[in-house]
Amino acid sequence: MAGKLKLYYFDGRGKMESIRWLLAAAGVEFEEEFLETREQYEKLLQDGSLLFQQVPMVEIDGMKMVQTRAILSYIAAKYNLYGKDLKERALIDMYVGGTDDLMGFILMFPFLSAEDKEKQRAVIVQKATSRYFPAYEKVLKDHGQDFLVGNNFSWADVHLLEAILMVEEKKSDVLSGFPQLQAFKARISSIPTIKKFLEPGSQRKPVPDDKYVETVRRVLCMYYDIKAN
Amino acid sequence: MSGKPRLTYCNGRGRMEPVRWLLAAAGVEFEEIFLETREQYEKLIKDGVLMFQQVPLVEIDGMKMVQTRAILSYIAGKYNLYGKDLKERALIDMYVEGITDLMQMILLFPFSPPEAKEKNLDSIKERATNRYFPVFEKVLKQHGQDFLVGNKFSWADVQLIEAILAVEEKIPAVLSGFPQLQAFKIRMSNMPTIKKFLQPGSPRKPPPDERYIETVLKIFKK
């Protein structure tokens, strides 16, 4: 059905959150179907809606898209958030790759044991402050522009803001020592579409809790222990 | 400066192998620098050429590119292996990402402890035969074309032939039950650039051995 944009995932962040961010940043409305039961998931499987038997799945422009990165790239290109040429796209892809790796450390966090959570929190902060944040701080300092790539708002900016906020949830003063990123955070947060997404009542999902972990485990029959990487 | 892309990585497959495949498939010659010592790696970091302190690194068109996916997307875009429009690109991206998930299991396999290896091998076989290969078998059967997307050779085809061969090295009979993929494998292997890459003396790297694992652990130990 033309115009219908629908997200299929759990009622929580996980791998779908970056997609919610990007759509919201682009000012695009979307519907969501939340997986609560194993039966819902099995129905999607039986209907052949999940190419590799996995969610996220996004119905967009007549396609049932899976694979988070593919979905994000399509949305970025469609809504002109992917730079003006191949080289700008290369930079955006590189930067998004980095923030993706950083957020990957946080993705599994809710599934860890209490003891592993403490260790992982330290890993997240260490990676953020010694590997990732310095890289983006330098990019912004070197060109002195408002946005990461091509002096234009892009997917890279949305993804970096998302990552910054997620790391701050683990350590609130993590941006001290990164003045460019502090200014970046303030700037991007005040872009109207993003500002709206950051307000209560938006489709942004809260920090994952035990209920979310329970739901994922139940729907995916994923009862094994998750170890930190 | 020769103008050829320059790859910096360990002398083995790892995360760089898909890049070698794609450049070779596109008929693009490239140079390689092999990391043998921790000192070489630390020098790269000190020189500030690794944006996130990681390899692969590909120097191409004046850029020092890192992040494998970014590198591959750039090469695919530059050499017309990325479909003709956004929707074809979406299909290629979906297929490549799925295959990459399978390849990730193979990538990590040599580094798993001995007692886990049999279980991991079973997982690779299970995923390949129940999740990934059936998808591409069906895609090829449904449109009856030679290539996965848009009746034209693309990055998705290169990624799939690489994956098929990598899985076959572990599970030789894995394609039995997948006639479309068997035919696809033969077709792709006979394409001139790929045929050349599959011959001895090409930049293609052999399966990881003890020496490769040792080198990786030595250079990247935390």
PDB file of C-alpha atoms in Angstrom, chain B residues 13 164-172 204-208:
ATOM      1  CA  ARG B  13      41.410 -13.130   4.730  1.00  0.00           C
ATOM      2  CA  ILE B 164      29.483 -20.210  -1.030  1.00  0.00           C
ATOM      3  CA  LEU B 165      33.159 -21.044  -1.510  1.00  0.00           C
ATOM      4  CA  ALA B 166      34.004 -20.202   2.109  1.00  0.00           C
ATOM      5  CA  VAL B 167      31.251 -22.446   3.459  1.00  0.00           C
ATOM      6  CA  GLU B 168      32.171 -25.248   1.045  1.00  0.00           C
ATOM      7  CA  GLU B 169      35.703 -25.202   2.439  1.00  0.00           C
ATOM      8  CA  LYS B 170      34.189 -26.176   5.786  1.00  0.00           C
ATOM      9  CA  ILE B 171      31.270 -28.290   4.557  1.00  0.00           C
ATOM     10  CA  PRO B 172      32.074 -29.672   1.105  1.00  0.00           C
ATOM     11  CA  ARG B 204      43.083 -14.092  -2.965  1.00  0.00           C
ATOM     12  CA  LYS B 205      44.179 -15.308   0.463  1.00  0.00           C
ATOM     13  CA  PRO B 206      44.106 -18.927   1.673  1.00  0.00           C
ATOM     14  CA  PRO B 207      41.940 -20.113   4.577  1.00  0.00           C
ATOM     15  CA  PRO B 208      43.266 -18.884   7.930  1.00  0.00           C
TER      16      PRO B 208
END
